[in-house]
Short mmCIF file of C-alpha atoms in Angstrom, two decimals:
data_model
loop_
_atom_site.label_atom_id
_atom_site.label_comp_id
_atom_site.label_asym_id
_atom_site.label_seq_id
_atom_site.Cartn_x
_atom_site.Cartn_y
_atom_site.Cartn_z
CA MET A 1 102.22 118.13 13.36
CA SER A 2 99.12 120.32 13.28
CA ALA A 3 99.21 123.51 11.29
CA SER A 4 98.92 126.93 12.93
CA PRO A 5 95.53 128.59 12.61
CA PRO A 6 95.32 130.75 9.51
CA ILE A 7 95.60 134.50 9.88
CA ASP A 8 92.44 136.42 9.07
CA THR A 9 93.73 138.92 6.53
CA GLU A 10 90.44 140.81 6.52
CA ARG A 11 91.25 142.31 9.93
CA PRO A 12 94.19 144.73 10.05
CA PRO A 13 96.91 144.39 12.71
CA SER A 14 95.20 147.15 14.70
CA GLY A 15 92.77 144.53 15.98
CA ARG A 16 95.61 142.57 17.53
CA ILE A 17 97.20 145.72 18.92
CA ILE A 18 94.03 146.93 20.60
CA PHE A 19 93.46 143.59 22.32
CA VAL A 20 97.05 143.34 23.54
CA SER A 21 96.78 146.91 24.81
CA ALA A 22 93.49 146.01 26.46
CA ILE A 23 95.15 143.13 28.30
CA PHE A 24 97.92 145.47 29.49
CA ALA A 25 95.38 147.92 30.90
CA ALA A 26 93.11 145.22 32.31
CA ALA A 27 96.02 143.48 34.03
CA ALA A 28 97.10 146.76 35.59
CA CYS A 29 93.57 147.32 36.87
CA GLY A 30 93.41 143.78 38.23
CA ILE A 31 96.56 144.30 40.29
CA VAL A 32 95.20 147.63 41.53
CA TYR A 33 92.02 145.90 42.75
CA GLU A 34 94.10 143.23 44.47
CA LEU A 35 96.32 145.82 46.18
CA ILE A 36 93.30 147.86 47.23
CA ALA A 37 91.64 144.79 48.73
CA GLY A 38 94.80 143.81 50.60
CA THR A 39 95.41 147.32 51.88
CA LEU A 40 91.79 147.83 52.87
CA SER A 41 91.52 144.52 54.70
CA SER A 42 94.79 145.23 56.54
CA TYR A 43 93.60 148.72 57.40
CA LEU A 44 90.17 147.63 58.63
CA LEU A 45 90.86 144.16 60.01
CA GLY A 46 94.54 144.37 61.02
CA ASP A 47 97.32 141.75 60.70
CA SER A 48 98.65 142.74 57.28
CA ILE A 49 100.49 139.48 56.59
CA THR A 50 97.40 137.34 57.19
CA GLN A 51 95.12 139.67 55.26
CA PHE A 52 97.41 140.03 52.23
CA SER A 53 97.99 136.26 52.20
CA LEU A 54 94.26 135.57 52.20
CA ILE A 55 93.51 138.25 49.61
CA ILE A 56 96.22 137.04 47.23
CA GLY A 57 95.19 133.42 47.66
CA LEU A 58 91.50 134.17 47.10
CA PHE A 59 92.23 136.41 44.12
CA LEU A 60 94.43 133.85 42.36
CA THR A 61 92.00 131.03 43.07
CA ALA A 62 89.13 133.13 41.73
CA MET A 63 91.15 133.87 38.59
CA GLY A 64 91.47 130.13 38.08
CA VAL A 65 87.72 129.77 38.49
CA GLY A 66 87.14 132.54 35.95
CA SER A 67 89.51 130.91 33.47
CA PHE A 68 87.67 127.60 33.87
CA LEU A 69 84.27 129.23 33.40
CA SER A 70 85.42 130.85 30.16
CA ARG A 71 85.14 127.46 28.46
CA PHE A 72 81.37 127.75 28.65
CA ILE A 73 81.39 130.95 26.57
CA THR A 74 81.19 129.60 23.02
CA ARG A 75 79.96 132.57 20.97
CA ASP A 76 80.06 136.37 20.93
CA LEU A 77 83.52 136.32 22.51
CA ILE A 78 84.19 140.01 21.89
CA ALA A 79 80.85 140.99 23.39
CA TRP A 80 81.52 138.86 26.46
CA PHE A 81 84.97 140.46 26.84
CA VAL A 82 83.41 143.92 26.72
CA LEU A 83 80.73 142.90 29.20
CA GLY A 84 83.42 141.49 31.49
CA GLN A 85 85.31 144.79 31.41
CA VAL A 86 82.18 146.70 32.39
CA ALA A 87 81.39 144.25 35.18
CA VAL A 88 84.89 144.18 36.66
CA GLY A 89 85.09 147.95 36.36
CA LEU A 90 81.90 148.41 38.36
CA VAL A 91 82.54 145.74 41.01
CA GLY A 92 86.24 146.48 41.38
CA GLY A 93 85.72 150.22 41.16
CA PHE A 94 83.19 150.29 43.98
CA ALA A 95 84.80 147.51 46.07
CA ALA A 96 86.71 149.83 48.42
CA LEU A 97 83.64 152.01 48.95
CA ILE A 98 81.52 148.94 49.70
CA GLY A 99 84.19 147.66 52.08
CA PHE A 100 84.30 150.94 54.00
CA ALA A 101 80.52 151.05 54.22
CA ALA A 102 80.34 147.44 55.38
CA PHE A 103 82.85 148.14 58.15
CA ALA A 104 81.09 151.32 59.25
CA TYR A 105 77.53 150.03 59.27
CA THR A 106 77.56 146.22 59.52
CA ASP A 107 79.35 143.33 61.21
CA LEU A 108 79.90 141.59 57.88
CA CYS A 109 82.93 143.49 56.61
CA GLN A 110 85.20 140.47 56.32
CA PRO A 111 82.89 138.17 54.32
CA ILE A 112 81.80 141.07 52.12
CA LEU A 113 85.41 142.01 51.33
CA TYR A 114 86.36 138.42 50.58
CA GLY A 115 83.25 137.99 48.44
CA LEU A 116 84.17 141.05 46.39
CA VAL A 117 87.68 139.68 45.91
CA VAL A 118 86.27 136.41 44.59
CA VAL A 119 83.94 138.20 42.15
CA VAL A 120 86.64 140.56 40.86
CA GLY A 121 89.19 137.75 40.61
CA SER A 122 86.78 135.58 38.63
CA LEU A 123 86.04 138.39 36.18
CA VAL A 124 89.76 139.11 35.77
CA GLY A 125 90.35 135.40 35.16
CA LEU A 126 88.00 135.49 32.16
CA GLU A 127 90.10 138.04 30.31
CA ILE A 128 93.13 136.14 29.03
CA PRO A 129 91.31 132.99 27.83
CA LEU A 130 88.81 135.10 25.91
CA VAL A 131 91.48 137.29 24.31
CA VAL A 132 93.61 134.29 23.32
CA ARG A 133 90.59 132.71 21.63
CA ILE A 134 89.68 135.98 19.90
CA LEU A 135 93.21 136.46 18.58
CA ARG A 136 93.86 132.88 17.51
CA ASN A 137 92.93 133.73 13.93
CA LEU A 138 95.17 136.82 13.84
CA SER A 139 98.45 135.10 14.71
CA THR A 140 99.99 131.78 15.60
CA LEU A 141 99.13 130.38 19.02
CA ARG A 142 102.76 130.79 20.03
CA GLY A 143 102.77 134.45 19.06
CA THR A 144 99.37 135.11 20.59
CA LEU A 145 100.31 133.63 23.97
CA ALA A 146 103.64 135.45 24.01
CA ASN A 147 102.04 138.80 23.24
CA VAL A 148 99.10 138.41 25.60
CA LEU A 149 101.10 137.12 28.56
CA SER A 150 103.83 139.72 28.07
CA ALA A 151 101.22 142.48 28.09
CA ASP A 152 99.61 140.94 31.16
CA TYR A 153 102.84 140.81 33.15
CA LEU A 154 103.95 144.28 32.07
CA GLY A 155 100.58 145.68 33.08
CA ALA A 156 100.94 144.06 36.48
CA LEU A 157 104.40 145.59 36.89
CA ALA A 158 103.14 149.04 35.91
CA ALA A 159 100.32 148.87 38.43
CA SER A 160 102.57 147.66 41.25
CA VAL A 161 104.77 150.73 40.74
CA VAL A 162 102.08 153.33 40.10
CA PHE A 163 99.74 152.27 42.93
CA PRO A 164 101.90 153.09 45.99
CA PHE A 165 103.67 156.11 44.53
CA ALA A 166 100.88 157.86 42.61
CA LEU A 167 97.40 156.37 42.85
CA LEU A 168 97.15 155.82 46.60
CA PRO A 169 98.61 159.16 47.76
CA ARG A 170 96.68 161.15 45.13
CA PHE A 171 93.29 159.43 45.09
CA GLY A 172 93.12 157.27 48.22
CA LEU A 173 91.78 153.72 48.24
CA VAL A 174 88.26 154.58 47.08
CA GLY A 175 89.36 157.04 44.40
CA ALA A 176 92.05 154.67 43.08
CA GLY A 177 89.43 151.94 42.76
CA MET A 178 87.07 154.24 40.87
CA LEU A 179 89.86 155.31 38.52
CA ALA A 180 90.83 151.71 37.79
CA GLY A 181 87.17 150.92 37.19
CA LEU A 182 86.95 153.75 34.66
CA VAL A 183 89.99 152.37 32.84
CA ASN A 184 88.37 148.94 32.62
CA VAL A 185 85.12 150.37 31.25
CA LEU A 186 86.96 152.58 28.76
CA VAL A 187 88.91 149.54 27.59
CA GLY A 188 85.60 147.81 26.99
CA GLY A 189 84.33 150.87 25.14
CA ALA A 190 87.41 151.01 22.91
CA VAL A 191 87.08 147.32 22.01
CA LEU A 192 83.36 147.75 21.34
CA TRP A 193 84.00 150.70 19.03
CA ARG A 194 86.80 148.95 17.14
CA PHE A 195 84.79 145.74 16.65
CA ARG A 196 81.31 147.26 16.51
CA GLY A 197 80.60 145.35 13.32
CA ASP A 198 81.15 142.03 15.12
CA VAL A 199 78.89 142.69 18.10
CA ARG A 200 75.79 144.18 16.49
CA ARG A 201 73.56 141.61 18.17
CA MET A 202 74.55 142.82 21.68
CA SER A 203 75.49 146.43 20.98
CA GLY A 204 72.09 147.62 22.18
CA VAL A 205 72.96 146.31 25.65
CA LEU A 206 76.70 146.99 25.74
CA ALA A 207 76.76 150.63 24.64
CA PRO A 208 74.24 151.89 27.26
CA SER A 209 75.97 149.77 29.92
CA ILE A 210 79.29 151.43 29.16
CA VAL A 211 77.77 154.91 29.29
CA LEU A 212 76.02 154.24 32.61
CA ALA A 213 79.17 152.69 34.09
CA ILE A 214 81.26 155.70 33.05
CA VAL A 215 78.74 158.08 34.62
CA ALA A 216 78.59 156.07 37.85
CA LEU A 217 82.35 155.67 38.21
CA GLY A 218 83.03 159.26 37.16
CA ALA A 219 80.60 160.54 39.77
CA GLY A 220 82.11 158.21 42.35
CA LEU A 221 85.60 159.45 41.55
CA GLY A 222 84.54 163.08 41.68
CA PHE A 223 82.84 162.70 45.05
CA SER A 224 85.14 160.04 46.52
CA HIS A 225 86.73 162.32 49.12
CA ARG A 226 83.35 163.56 50.30
CA ILE A 227 81.92 160.04 50.43
CA VAL A 228 84.93 158.68 52.32
CA GLY A 229 84.70 161.61 54.72
CA ARG A 230 81.14 160.64 55.61
CA LEU A 231 82.06 156.99 56.07
CA GLU A 232 85.08 157.85 58.19
CA GLY A 233 82.86 160.11 60.27
CA ALA A 234 80.91 157.01 61.24
CA LEU A 235 84.14 155.32 62.38
CA TYR A 236 85.28 158.08 64.74
CA GLN A 237 83.48 159.51 67.73
CA ASP A 238 84.53 163.11 67.14
CA GLU A 239 84.51 165.62 64.28
CA ILE A 240 87.13 164.92 61.62
CA VAL A 241 89.10 168.11 60.96
CA TYR A 242 91.79 166.63 58.73
CA THR A 243 92.22 163.47 56.69
CA LYS A 244 94.81 162.44 54.14
CA GLN A 245 95.94 159.18 52.59
CA SER A 246 99.72 159.37 52.37
CA GLN A 247 102.02 156.91 50.63
CA TYR A 248 102.31 154.99 53.90
CA GLN A 249 99.13 155.42 55.93
CA LEU A 250 95.79 157.10 56.44
CA ILE A 251 96.17 160.21 58.59
CA VAL A 252 93.09 161.43 60.47
CA ILE A 253 92.82 164.20 63.05
CA THR A 254 89.64 164.61 65.08
CA ARG A 255 88.52 167.32 67.48
CA TRP A 256 86.10 167.49 70.36
CA ARG A 257 86.19 170.85 72.11
CA ASN A 258 89.88 171.37 72.90
CA ASP A 259 90.89 167.74 72.46
CA LEU A 260 92.72 166.96 69.22
CA ARG A 261 93.41 163.32 68.42
CA LEU A 262 95.73 161.82 65.82
CA TYR A 263 94.89 158.48 64.20
CA LEU A 264 97.18 156.61 61.83
CA ASN A 265 95.41 153.78 60.01
CA ARG A 266 92.63 154.10 62.59
CA HIS A 267 95.03 153.57 65.52
CA LEU A 268 95.00 156.37 68.09
CA GLN A 269 98.44 157.98 68.49
CA PHE A 270 97.69 160.68 71.03
CA ALA A 271 94.94 162.74 72.63
CA ALA A 272 95.83 166.35 73.33
CA ILE A 273 94.15 166.29 76.74
CA ASP A 274 96.69 163.89 78.25
CA GLU A 275 99.53 163.38 75.75
CA TYR A 276 101.87 165.35 78.05
CA ARG A 277 101.81 162.41 80.49
CA TYR A 278 103.06 160.02 77.84
CA HIS A 279 105.68 162.36 76.42
CA GLU A 280 107.05 163.48 79.77
CA ALA A 281 107.41 159.82 80.75
CA LEU A 282 109.13 159.05 77.44
CA VAL A 283 111.55 161.97 77.46
CA LEU A 284 112.34 163.28 80.94
CA PRO A 285 113.85 160.15 82.57
CA ALA A 286 116.29 159.69 79.68
CA MET A 287 117.26 163.35 79.54
CA GLU A 288 118.00 163.33 83.27
CA ALA A 289 119.85 160.00 83.23
CA ALA A 290 122.20 160.90 80.37
CA ALA A 291 125.70 162.16 81.11
CA ARG A 292 125.19 164.87 78.48
CA ARG A 293 122.25 166.14 76.41
CA GLN A 294 123.87 167.99 73.52
CA ARG A 295 122.87 165.52 70.77
CA VAL A 296 119.47 163.79 70.75
CA LEU A 297 118.01 161.26 68.31
CA ILE A 298 114.24 160.75 68.10
CA LEU A 299 113.05 157.69 66.18
CA GLY A 300 109.41 158.27 65.30
CA GLY A 301 107.74 161.21 66.98
CA GLY A 302 106.79 162.95 63.75
CA ASP A 303 104.16 164.93 65.66
CA GLY A 304 106.90 166.94 67.40
CA LEU A 305 105.51 166.30 70.88
CA ALA A 306 108.60 164.43 72.11
CA ALA A 307 110.78 167.16 70.59
CA ARG A 308 108.76 169.74 72.53
CA GLN A 309 109.82 168.04 75.75
CA VAL A 310 113.45 167.77 74.59
CA PHE A 311 113.71 171.50 73.93
CA LYS A 312 112.88 172.24 77.56
CA TYR A 313 116.59 171.53 78.11
CA ARG A 314 118.64 174.53 77.06
CA ASP A 315 121.87 172.57 76.63
CA VAL A 316 120.43 170.61 73.67
CA GLU A 317 122.40 171.55 70.56
CA ARG A 318 121.05 169.22 67.88
CA VAL A 319 118.07 166.91 67.47
CA ASP A 320 117.74 164.43 64.60
CA LEU A 321 114.15 163.28 64.14
CA VAL A 322 113.58 160.20 61.98
CA ASP A 323 110.00 159.63 60.81
CA LEU A 324 109.11 157.59 57.76
CA ASP A 325 106.17 159.66 56.53
CA PRO A 326 106.82 163.22 55.30
CA ALA A 327 103.06 163.82 55.27
CA VAL A 328 103.06 163.62 59.07
CA THR A 329 106.06 165.85 59.68
CA ASP A 330 104.89 168.38 57.08
CA LEU A 331 101.46 168.52 58.73
CA PHE A 332 102.86 169.09 62.21
CA GLN A 333 105.23 171.73 60.87
CA THR A 334 102.55 173.82 59.18
CA ALA A 335 99.04 173.39 60.65
CA PRO A 336 98.51 176.13 63.27
CA MET A 337 96.38 173.95 65.55
CA LEU A 338 99.21 171.39 65.63
CA THR A 339 102.17 173.75 65.85
CA ASN A 340 100.44 175.30 68.85
CA LEU A 341 100.29 171.86 70.42
CA ASN A 342 103.94 170.97 69.80
CA LYS A 343 105.10 174.56 70.45
CA ASN A 344 106.50 174.76 66.92
CA SER A 345 109.21 172.26 67.85
CA LEU A 346 109.57 170.87 64.32
CA ASN A 347 110.56 174.33 63.08
CA ASP A 348 113.27 174.81 65.70
CA PRO A 349 116.59 175.40 63.86
CA ARG A 350 118.28 172.79 66.06
CA LEU A 351 115.97 170.05 64.76
CA HIS A 352 116.71 168.14 61.56
CA ILE A 353 114.04 165.90 60.01
CA HIS A 354 114.94 162.68 58.18
CA ASN A 355 112.01 161.07 56.37
CA THR A 356 113.33 157.55 56.16
CA ASP A 357 113.06 154.17 57.85
CA ALA A 358 114.46 154.16 61.40
CA PHE A 359 116.26 150.85 60.88
CA ARG A 360 117.92 152.08 57.70
CA PHE A 361 118.87 155.39 59.32
CA LEU A 362 120.73 153.55 62.08
CA GLN A 363 122.45 151.34 59.52
CA ASP A 364 123.62 154.28 57.40
CA SER A 365 124.49 156.83 60.09
CA THR A 366 127.80 156.97 61.98
CA ASP A 367 126.76 159.72 64.42
CA LEU A 368 126.76 159.25 68.19
CA TYR A 369 124.01 160.57 70.44
CA ASP A 370 123.74 161.34 74.11
CA VAL A 371 120.04 160.45 74.19
CA VAL A 372 118.00 158.20 71.88
CA LEU A 373 114.21 158.38 72.22
CA ILE A 374 112.24 155.65 70.45
CA ASP A 375 108.60 156.59 69.85
CA LEU A 376 107.60 154.06 67.22
CA PRO A 377 104.27 152.26 66.65
CA ASP A 378 103.49 149.17 68.68
CA PRO A 379 104.76 145.85 67.24
CA SER A 380 101.34 144.97 65.88
CA ARG A 381 102.58 143.81 62.46
CA ALA A 382 105.53 141.77 61.24
CA GLU A 383 107.06 144.73 59.41
CA LEU A 384 107.18 146.61 62.72
CA GLY A 385 108.72 143.65 64.54
CA LYS A 386 112.19 144.52 63.20
CA LEU A 387 112.05 147.78 65.20
CA TYR A 388 111.81 145.73 68.41
CA SER A 389 114.45 143.13 67.53
CA ARG A 390 117.78 142.32 69.14
CA THR A 391 119.51 143.57 65.99
CA PHE A 392 117.69 146.90 66.15
CA TYR A 393 118.66 147.53 69.77
CA GLY A 394 122.23 146.58 68.91
CA LEU A 395 122.20 149.29 66.25
CA VAL A 396 120.84 151.76 68.80
CA GLY A 397 123.62 150.82 71.20
CA ARG A 398 126.25 151.51 68.54
CA HIS A 399 124.94 155.07 68.28
CA LEU A 400 125.08 155.82 72.00
CA ALA A 401 127.87 158.14 73.05
CA GLU A 402 129.71 157.42 76.30
CA GLY A 403 127.22 157.89 79.10
CA GLY A 404 124.36 157.87 76.58
CA VAL A 405 120.94 156.42 77.32
CA MET A 406 117.92 155.21 75.41
CA THR A 407 114.22 155.24 76.16
CA CYS A 408 111.74 153.17 74.15
CA GLN A 409 107.96 153.13 74.36
CA SER A 410 107.17 149.48 74.92
CA THR A 411 103.37 149.06 74.78
CA SER A 412 101.18 148.30 77.80
CA PRO A 413 102.56 145.99 80.52
CA PHE A 414 98.98 145.31 81.56
CA ARG A 415 97.24 144.69 78.24
CA SER A 416 100.22 142.96 76.64
CA ARG A 417 102.41 141.91 79.52
CA SER A 418 104.40 139.29 77.60
CA ALA A 419 105.18 141.69 74.73
CA PHE A 420 106.32 144.39 77.17
CA TRP A 421 108.77 142.12 78.96
CA CYS A 422 109.88 140.62 75.65
CA ILE A 423 110.92 144.12 74.55
CA ALA A 424 112.82 144.64 77.81
CA HIS A 425 114.57 141.26 77.59
CA THR A 426 115.38 141.74 73.91
CA ALA A 427 117.01 145.13 74.52
CA ALA A 428 119.04 143.62 77.37
CA ALA A 429 120.20 140.79 75.07
CA ALA A 430 121.44 143.14 72.34
CA GLN A 431 125.22 143.19 71.88
CA TRP A 432 127.63 145.37 69.93
CA GLY A 433 131.22 146.55 70.01
CA PRO A 434 134.34 144.36 69.75
CA GLU A 435 133.21 140.73 69.84
CA GLY A 436 129.83 141.81 71.22
CA SER A 437 131.39 143.06 74.43
CA LEU A 438 128.86 145.83 75.08
CA GLN A 439 125.34 145.39 76.38
CA MET A 440 122.71 147.65 77.91
CA GLU A 441 121.40 147.70 81.41
CA VAL A 442 117.62 147.90 81.08
CA ARG A 443 115.19 149.39 83.58
CA PRO A 444 111.51 149.02 82.69
CA TYR A 445 109.00 151.53 84.00
CA HIS A 446 105.37 152.46 83.47
CA THR A 447 102.89 155.27 83.91
CA LEU A 448 99.19 155.97 83.55
CA VAL A 449 97.85 157.81 80.51
CA PRO A 450 94.06 158.05 80.89
CA THR A 451 93.39 157.72 77.16
CA PHE A 452 95.54 154.60 76.81
CA GLY A 453 95.59 153.18 80.33
CA THR A 454 98.82 151.87 81.84
CA TRP A 455 101.72 152.34 79.45
CA GLY A 456 105.24 150.97 79.56
CA PHE A 457 108.74 152.14 78.66
CA ILE A 458 112.30 150.95 79.04
CA LEU A 459 115.27 153.08 80.06
CA ALA A 460 118.57 151.59 78.91
CA GLY A 461 122.24 152.39 78.74
CA VAL A 462 125.64 150.78 79.22
CA ARG A 463 125.85 152.44 82.63
CA LEU A 464 122.79 153.97 84.26
CA PRO A 465 122.74 156.13 87.39
CA PRO A 466 120.62 154.92 90.31
CA THR A 467 116.97 155.72 89.81
CA THR A 468 116.89 157.54 93.15
CA ASP A 469 119.55 159.96 91.86
CA LEU A 470 117.40 161.21 88.98
CA LYS A 471 116.16 164.78 89.45
CA ILE A 472 113.66 166.47 87.15
CA SER A 473 115.34 169.79 86.36
CA VAL A 474 112.80 171.32 83.96
CA PRO A 475 109.18 172.46 84.37
CA SER A 476 106.72 169.58 84.06
CA ASP A 477 103.01 168.96 84.43
CA TYR A 478 103.20 165.33 85.50
CA ILE A 479 106.62 163.79 86.18
CA THR A 480 108.31 165.19 89.28
CA THR A 481 111.45 164.19 91.16
CA ALA A 482 109.39 162.72 93.99
CA PHE A 483 107.05 160.89 91.63
CA LEU A 484 109.73 159.44 89.33
CA PRO A 485 111.05 156.48 91.42
CA GLY A 486 107.56 155.01 91.71
CA LEU A 487 107.38 154.57 87.93
CA PHE A 488 109.98 151.79 88.17
CA VAL A 489 107.91 149.73 90.63
CA PHE A 490 105.59 147.10 89.13
CA PRO A 491 102.63 145.44 90.89
CA PRO A 492 102.36 141.64 90.75
CA ASP A 493 99.98 141.58 87.77
CA MET A 494 102.54 143.46 85.63
CA SER A 495 105.77 142.09 87.10
CA ASP A 496 108.60 140.47 85.15
CA ILE A 497 107.88 137.16 83.42
CA GLU A 498 109.98 134.87 81.26
CA THR A 499 109.76 135.59 77.52
CA PRO A 500 111.65 134.69 74.34
CA ILE A 501 113.99 137.13 72.62
CA SER A 502 112.65 138.79 69.47
CA ASP A 503 114.88 138.56 66.40
CA LEU A 504 114.69 139.79 62.82
CA ASP A 505 113.94 136.35 61.43
CA ASP A 506 111.60 135.41 64.26
CA PRO A 507 109.75 138.49 65.59
CA LYS A 508 108.29 136.87 68.69
CA VAL A 509 107.19 140.25 70.02
CA VAL A 510 104.52 140.52 67.30
CA GLU A 511 102.98 137.19 68.25
CA LEU A 512 103.06 138.07 71.96
CA TYR A 513 101.56 141.49 71.30
CA GLU A 514 98.65 140.05 69.32
CA TYR A 515 98.05 137.34 71.90
CA GLY A 516 98.04 139.85 74.75
CA TYR A 517 95.51 142.18 73.17
CA HIS A 518 93.27 139.36 72.01
CA LYS A 519 93.33 137.87 75.51
CA ILE A 520 92.26 141.20 77.04
CA LEU A 521 89.57 141.84 74.42
CA ASP A 522 88.18 138.31 74.65
#
């Protein structure tokens, strides 16, 4: 049996402590870079599952490459560790900024992002092998590996908690990257200071590099919001009047003359010049088809525009609005330009805001509603697919009072015909009640919103009145009694087609949605 390496008694335990602490901080920064890359690629390129899968795979592979390459570093291990911290701090710190710039000004965003991930992953992969070799004379190999790997995993855990709840909302993607870069460089500086006697041969290079990196990253952090504002300005046609990175999404509002537009993660949500067409089509048919209108549930609709239409009906007594992101509802409750647009609907005493997931709200609530209005994002990602599943519509059905109805925005029957009819068929297949005895009658309809083109909806309920009996009883700018029946008539190129049912474990609607839009764009 081989003996454990002897402990170097000339170095106090503080040397071991500082390196273990360095691994904790470096691991946290590495996870932050990985999360930033995954979030940025999902935000810019779409398809979050594919992008996160590729980013994680590339990052881990690159870490393996970095670990392999560490074998070729045979001297000045501490100096190389410090240099690695400076390099990963600079590349990782500026990665999000470079990614934004590449998307705004080139057609090479994807390869540039993936290249940055490989570089950062390789530099992160160098860290643990170097530290283990540095510490092998301060402890047994068993103790060294246990300490280093424990610090590495704990650092990763810390970053995975801090990133979504603190770093991203407070600093945004670019600022969070700069801050992580600063931490890496400061770790390198602390190690250099503690072991300055061991790296005299390279201190003339390392010390100035650390100072310059701190200045660059500090300046980048200080001006990150201004820099991102300029880059985002290149991504939008109109003047940006508001931008904020919330815990869940990037919120951007643009203005051109009197037209305000809301973008969430770069996806247009409404244009003030014609949003009334969409929201009248979403709200008025359901409000007129319901047996009563006292209690209304809005899933999504954090901009208050659907609620504005609901409050046209004086017999409405209570509205529950469920929107995941408090940053959106707070904005549309307080910003004068937006409260003017939604007629201050979110501050109406009859309206109650619930900032939670729509699926979870339906699971936890026992309330019944006369009208349920579903104004959720399109099923463009797997995590949104559950909101268009048979299970979800079954939950909605359980919350319908007798004579209650539901309307759901259902994407474009022209651009994504299969996804639209999949939503309609899935809602019709939903069952609830004793032994699944209750189902909804579903009536698809569509309208034209100039900004979006042809847009589709479904009207559903256990028992629906004839479409010809619906009368619009409130003032409107678009939907009238005479106009309403025509919304339920589809031309041949948007007519009903056979589709699968979308379930929680197999969200077919997401696949159909992506295929439909890619087919149109190609």
